[in-house]
Coordinates of C-alpha atoms and ligand atoms in Angstrom, one line a residue:
M1 CA -10.7 2.9 17.0
M2 CA -8.3 4.5 15.1
I3 CA -5.8 7.2 16.0
T4 CA -4.4 10.3 14.8
Y5 CA -1.5 12.4 15.0
T6 CA 0.0 15.3 13.4
A7 CA 3.9 14.4 12.2
F8 CA 6.5 15.7 10.3
K9 CA 7.7 14.1 7.2
G10 CA 10.8 14.6 4.7
S11 CA 10.5 15.5 0.9
N12 CA 12.2 15.1 -2.3
S13 CA 12.5 18.7 -2.0
G14 CA 14.3 18.5 1.4
Q15 CA 11.8 20.7 2.6
V16 CA 9.9 19.4 6.0
V17 CA 6.3 18.8 5.2
E18 CA 3.6 18.0 8.9
T19 CA 0.8 15.8 7.9
K20 CA -1.6 14.0 9.8
I21 CA -1.2 10.2 10.0
T22 CA -3.7 8.2 10.8
H23 CA -2.7 4.7 12.2
E24 CA -4.8 1.1 13.2
D25 CA -5.7 0.8 17.1
V26 CA -2.9 -0.2 18.8
T27 CA -2.5 -4.2 18.4
P28 CA -1.9 -6.6 21.9
T29 CA 1.3 -6.4 21.9
E30 CA 1.6 -2.7 21.3
V31 CA 1.6 0.9 22.9
L32 CA 0.6 4.6 22.4
I33 CA 2.9 6.8 23.1
E34 CA 2.5 11.0 23.5
N35 CA 5.8 12.2 22.7
L36 CA 7.4 14.8 24.9
Y37 CA 10.9 15.2 22.7
S38 CA 12.7 14.2 20.4
G39 CA 17.0 14.3 19.3
L40 CA 17.6 15.4 15.5
C41 CA 20.1 13.4 14.3
G42 CA 23.0 13.7 11.5
T43 CA 21.2 10.4 10.0
D44 CA 17.6 12.6 10.0
A45 CA 19.5 14.5 7.5
H46 CA 20.1 11.6 5.5
Y47 CA 16.4 10.4 5.1
K48 CA 15.3 14.1 4.8
H49 CA 14.7 13.7 0.9
L50 CA 12.5 10.8 1.4
D51 CA 8.4 10.6 2.1
L52 CA 8.8 9.1 5.7
V53 CA 8.0 10.7 9.2
L54 CA 11.2 11.3 10.8
G55 CA 13.4 10.8 14.1
H56 CA 14.5 8.0 16.1
E57 CA 16.1 9.7 19.5
G58 CA 12.2 9.7 21.4
V59 CA 11.3 10.0 24.3
G60 CA 7.2 10.0 25.4
V61 CA 4.4 8.7 28.0
V62 CA 2.7 6.2 27.7
K63 CA -1.7 6.5 27.3
Q64 CA -2.4 3.3 26.0
V65 CA -1.1 -0.3 26.3
G66 CA -1.9 -3.3 24.0
T67 CA -3.9 -6.3 26.2
D68 CA -1.3 -8.7 26.3
V69 CA 1.6 -5.9 27.1
K70 CA 2.3 -6.8 30.8
S71 CA 6.1 -4.6 31.0
L72 CA 4.7 -1.1 30.6
K73 CA 1.7 0.7 31.8
T74 CA -0.2 3.9 31.1
G75 CA 2.0 6.7 32.3
D76 CA 5.7 5.1 32.2
R77 CA 8.2 7.5 30.7
V78 CA 9.8 5.3 27.7
G79 CA 11.8 5.6 24.9
V80 CA 12.3 5.0 21.1
G81 CA 14.7 4.6 19.3
Y82 CA 16.0 3.2 15.1
V83 CA 14.6 -0.3 15.8
R84 CA 10.5 -1.0 15.5
G85 CA 10.9 -4.6 15.9
G86 CA 11.1 -7.2 13.1
C87 CA 9.3 -11.0 13.3
G88 CA 9.8 -11.8 16.7
Y89 CA 10.4 -15.2 16.1
C90 CA 13.8 -15.8 14.1
N91 CA 17.6 -15.8 16.0
D92 CA 18.0 -12.5 16.0
C93 CA 14.5 -11.5 17.0
L94 CA 14.6 -14.1 19.9
T95 CA 18.5 -12.8 21.0
G96 CA 17.6 -9.6 20.5
Y97 CA 19.1 -7.9 17.6
S98 CA 15.5 -7.6 15.2
W99 CA 17.4 -4.9 13.1
F100 CA 19.5 -8.2 11.3
C101 CA 14.9 -9.8 11.4
Q102 CA 14.9 -11.2 7.6
N103 CA 11.1 -12.2 8.0
A104 CA 9.5 -8.7 9.2
P105 CA 12.5 -5.8 9.5
K106 CA 10.9 -2.9 10.7
N107 CA 14.1 0.0 10.8
Y108 CA 14.0 3.7 11.0
G109 CA 14.4 4.9 7.1
L110 CA 14.4 1.5 5.5
Q111 CA 11.1 0.4 6.5
D112 CA 7.6 1.5 8.2
F113 CA 7.9 4.7 6.8
E114 CA 4.9 6.3 8.3
S115 CA 6.4 5.7 12.9
G116 CA 9.5 8.4 13.3
C117 CA 9.4 10.5 16.6
F118 CA 9.2 13.8 14.4
A119 CA 5.3 13.8 15.8
T120 CA 3.2 14.0 18.6
N121 CA 2.1 10.7 18.7
T122 CA 3.8 7.3 18.5
V123 CA 2.0 4.0 18.0
W124 CA 5.3 1.1 18.6
P125 CA 5.7 -2.6 20.3
A126 CA 6.4 -2.9 23.5
S127 CA 9.3 -5.3 22.6
R128 CA 11.5 -2.6 21.6
L129 CA 10.3 -0.2 24.4
V130 CA 12.9 1.1 27.5
K131 CA 11.4 2.8 30.1
I132 CA 13.6 6.0 30.8
P133 CA 14.7 6.5 34.8
D134 CA 13.4 8.5 37.0
S135 CA 16.4 10.4 37.4
I136 CA 17.0 11.7 33.7
P137 CA 14.9 14.4 32.6
S138 CA 13.3 13.9 29.3
E139 CA 14.5 16.6 27.6
Y140 CA 18.0 15.0 27.7
A141 CA 17.6 11.6 27.1
G142 CA 16.0 11.6 23.4
P143 CA 19.8 11.9 22.7
L144 CA 20.7 9.1 24.7
M145 CA 18.5 7.0 22.5
C146 CA 20.6 6.8 19.2
A147 CA 23.3 8.7 19.7
G148 CA 24.0 7.4 23.5
Q149 CA 23.9 4.3 22.7
T150 CA 25.9 4.4 19.2
V151 CA 29.0 6.2 21.5
F152 CA 27.7 3.5 24.5
L153 CA 28.5 0.3 22.6
P154 CA 32.0 0.0 21.6
L155 CA 33.2 0.6 25.1
A156 CA 30.4 -2.4 26.1
R157 CA 31.1 -4.9 23.3
T158 CA 34.7 -4.6 23.8
E159 CA 35.4 -5.1 27.1
V160 CA 37.1 -1.4 27.5
R161 CA 39.4 -1.5 30.7
S162 CA 39.6 1.9 32.9
W163 CA 42.8 1.4 32.3
D164 CA 42.9 2.2 28.7
T165 CA 43.0 4.8 26.7
V166 CA 39.8 5.9 24.7
G167 CA 40.4 7.7 21.4
I168 CA 37.9 10.5 20.5
V169 CA 37.3 12.0 16.9
G170 CA 35.5 15.0 16.8
V171 CA 33.4 16.9 19.6
G172 CA 29.5 17.6 18.4
G173 CA 26.6 15.2 19.4
L174 CA 28.0 11.7 19.4
G175 CA 31.5 13.0 20.5
H176 CA 30.8 15.4 23.5
L177 CA 28.9 11.9 24.9
A178 CA 31.3 9.4 23.9
I179 CA 34.0 11.7 26.0
Q180 CA 31.2 11.3 29.2
F181 CA 30.4 7.4 29.2
A182 CA 34.4 6.9 28.7
S183 CA 35.5 9.3 31.6
K184 CA 33.0 8.1 33.9
M185 CA 34.0 4.7 33.4
G186 CA 37.6 5.6 34.3
C187 CA 39.6 5.4 31.3
N188 CA 42.4 8.1 29.8
V189 CA 40.5 10.4 26.7
A190 CA 42.5 11.8 24.5
V191 CA 40.3 13.8 21.9
F192 CA 40.9 14.8 18.6
S193 CA 39.6 17.7 17.1
G194 CA 40.0 20.2 14.0
T195 CA 41.2 22.8 15.7
E196 CA 41.5 24.4 19.3
S197 CA 38.5 25.7 20.2
K198 CA 36.3 22.8 21.4
R199 CA 39.7 22.6 23.8
E200 CA 37.9 23.9 27.2
E201 CA 35.1 22.5 27.0
A202 CA 36.0 18.9 26.3
M203 CA 38.2 19.2 29.0
K204 CA 35.0 20.4 31.2
L205 CA 33.4 17.1 29.3
G206 CA 35.9 14.8 31.0
A207 CA 38.8 14.3 28.7
S208 CA 42.2 13.8 30.3
E209 CA 44.1 15.2 26.5
F210 CA 43.6 17.0 23.3
Y211 CA 45.0 17.3 20.3
T212 CA 44.2 19.2 17.3
A213 CA 44.7 17.6 13.3
A214 CA 47.6 20.5 13.2
D215 CA 49.3 18.6 16.2
L216 CA 48.5 15.1 14.8
K217 CA 50.1 16.1 11.4
E218 CA 53.0 17.5 12.5
G219 CA 53.9 14.7 14.8
K220 CA 53.4 16.3 17.9
V221 CA 51.3 13.1 19.2
R222 CA 52.7 10.3 21.1
K223 CA 52.5 6.9 19.9
S224 CA 50.7 3.6 20.2
F225 CA 48.9 5.0 23.2
V226 CA 45.1 4.7 22.1
N227 CA 43.2 1.2 22.8
H228 CA 39.7 2.4 21.2
L229 CA 39.3 4.9 18.5
L230 CA 35.9 6.2 18.0
V231 CA 35.4 8.4 14.9
T232 CA 32.3 10.5 15.6
T233 CA 33.1 13.1 12.7
S234 CA 30.4 13.3 9.6
E235 CA 33.1 12.3 7.0
L236 CA 35.7 9.4 7.7
P237 CA 39.4 11.0 8.9
D238 CA 42.8 10.3 6.7
W239 CA 43.4 6.9 8.5
K240 CA 47.6 7.5 7.7
V241 CA 47.7 10.4 10.0
Y242 CA 45.5 8.3 13.0
E243 CA 48.4 5.2 12.1
P244 CA 50.6 6.0 14.4
I245 CA 49.1 6.8 18.0
L246 CA 46.8 3.6 17.9
A247 CA 48.4 1.1 19.9
N248 CA 48.8 -2.8 19.1
Q249 CA 45.8 -4.9 19.1
S250 CA 43.4 -2.0 19.6
H251 CA 40.1 -1.0 17.8
I252 CA 38.6 0.9 15.6
F253 CA 34.7 2.3 15.6
P254 CA 33.6 4.3 12.1
L255 CA 30.5 5.0 14.6
T256 CA 28.8 7.8 11.6
I257 CA 27.4 5.9 7.9
S258 CA 29.2 7.3 5.6
M259 CA 28.2 6.5 2.1
E260 CA 32.8 6.4 0.9
D261 CA 34.7 3.4 1.1
F262 CA 37.2 2.3 3.6
H263 CA 40.6 3.4 3.1
I264 CA 43.3 1.7 5.5
S265 CA 47.0 0.4 5.8
A266 CA 46.9 -3.7 5.4
L267 CA 49.9 -4.3 6.7
M268 CA 49.2 -1.9 9.7
L269 CA 45.9 -3.9 10.4
V270 CA 48.1 -7.4 10.5
T271 CA 51.4 -6.3 11.9
K272 CA 49.5 -4.4 14.6
E273 CA 46.9 -6.4 15.0
I274 CA 44.2 -4.0 14.9
S275 CA 40.5 -4.6 14.5
V276 CA 37.6 -2.8 12.6
H277 CA 34.1 -3.5 13.9
G278 CA 30.8 -1.7 12.9
I279 CA 28.4 -1.5 15.2
C280 CA 24.6 -0.5 14.2
A281 CA 21.7 -1.0 17.0
S282 CA 21.6 -1.5 20.8
T283 CA 19.3 -4.5 22.4
L284 CA 16.8 -3.5 25.3
T285 CA 19.4 -5.2 27.6
Q286 CA 22.4 -2.6 26.0
L287 CA 19.9 -0.2 26.1
N288 CA 19.1 -0.8 29.4
K289 CA 22.3 -0.8 31.0
M290 CA 23.2 2.3 28.7
L291 CA 20.3 4.4 30.8
D292 CA 21.3 3.1 33.7
F293 CA 25.0 4.0 33.3
A294 CA 23.9 7.5 32.4
A295 CA 21.4 8.3 34.9
R296 CA 23.7 7.5 38.1
H297 CA 27.0 9.0 36.3
K298 CA 24.9 11.8 35.3
I299 CA 26.0 11.9 31.8
R300 CA 23.6 14.5 29.9
P301 CA 23.8 16.1 26.2
V302 CA 24.8 19.0 25.6
I303 CA 21.3 20.2 23.9
E304 CA 19.9 23.4 22.2
E305 CA 16.1 23.4 22.2
F306 CA 14.3 24.0 18.4
P307 CA 10.5 23.7 18.7
M308 CA 8.6 20.7 17.3
T309 CA 7.0 23.2 13.8
K310 CA 8.0 22.7 10.9
E311 CA 10.0 26.1 11.9
G312 CA 11.3 24.7 14.3
I313 CA 12.9 21.2 12.4
T314 CA 14.1 23.6 9.5
E315 CA 16.3 25.5 11.9
A316 CA 17.5 23.1 13.2
F317 CA 18.5 20.9 10.1
E318 CA 20.0 24.3 8.7
K319 CA 22.2 24.2 11.8
L320 CA 23.3 21.0 11.9
D321 CA 24.4 21.2 8.6
K322 CA 26.7 24.1 9.0
G323 CA 27.6 21.9 11.8
K324 CA 27.1 24.8 14.5
V325 CA 25.0 22.6 17.1
R326 CA 26.2 22.8 20.7
Y327 CA 26.2 19.7 20.6
R328 CA 22.7 18.5 20.3
A329 CA 19.1 19.7 18.5
V330 CA 16.4 18.4 20.8
L331 CA 12.9 19.6 19.3
K332 CA 10.0 19.7 22.1
V333 CA 6.7 18.4 20.5
Q334 CA 3.7 21.3 20.6
H335 CA 0.9 19.4 21.8
H336 CA -1.4 22.7 22.0
T337 CA -1.5 23.0 18.2
N338 CA -3.4 19.8 17.4
G339 CA -5.8 19.4 19.7
H340 CA -4.8 16.4 21.6
Ligands
ZN1 ZN1 20.8 8.3 14.9
ZN2 ZN1 13.0 -11.8 13.1

């Protein structure tokens, strides 16, 4: 049986296009999902000029499972992310890092252009799906699948300790979640934002200190105290301004995709023994840990809801473009309009 569903693609002009996708029936290892919500990420904006189904922060309900799928059943609520799978047999796939697969990579925006979360349905390999914990409402689950995992990874991979200071540059889609994760881990959270406007909200989300760009430029921030610096702004900062506040042996994480080169003082890197880390995606284990931690500590994205229609998506993109979303746009799938 063929599967047909409605989806929203990017296009040359950057206009959102509504289309019908026809998909082969699920293979023995795949799952058919009826989507409920998808978050809107900065990466979707990068891809809206391409002919591909947008969206990689999905949450939905399992409607059909392939004959070999034992980990999921009909009715399970699942999350879909950036990585759709790989060959399944190489070292990268076997260790869970399938986005590095050289044989049959399937990553959002790079391959596999007919599968995305801006759609009424998605067909996905069971091996790249996570169950959403019951206590996380569906509208909040989507943004955890990209933004949430992106900010959780630095904390998980570098063994952040509760007595460390985590610095967060930018209070937006990523930053507002990073503040919550780091503070729930017990860390001292220092937030760096352009202006005063987000001070109150940052403190409410769990920040312990808040500094503006002016504070940094005028040298009003104490020296050498940030152990992990998470940069969540869409553009890379002027590193010179941040050098004095970095602790010896600290870690820097540029978390957004930027096309710029990375200009930082080699002298500082060596003399302060500072590491710069690139991170891309999470293994299923890391995703499950993040979701479990978010569920237990009631970490929720602050969302603005839009209908998943051509108009709704366009409006959400426009707001994102202007930096006006507080703090993550979420698109609600409109099932009644497509005859499912
Ligand atoms: Zn993303
Ligand atoms: Zn592989």
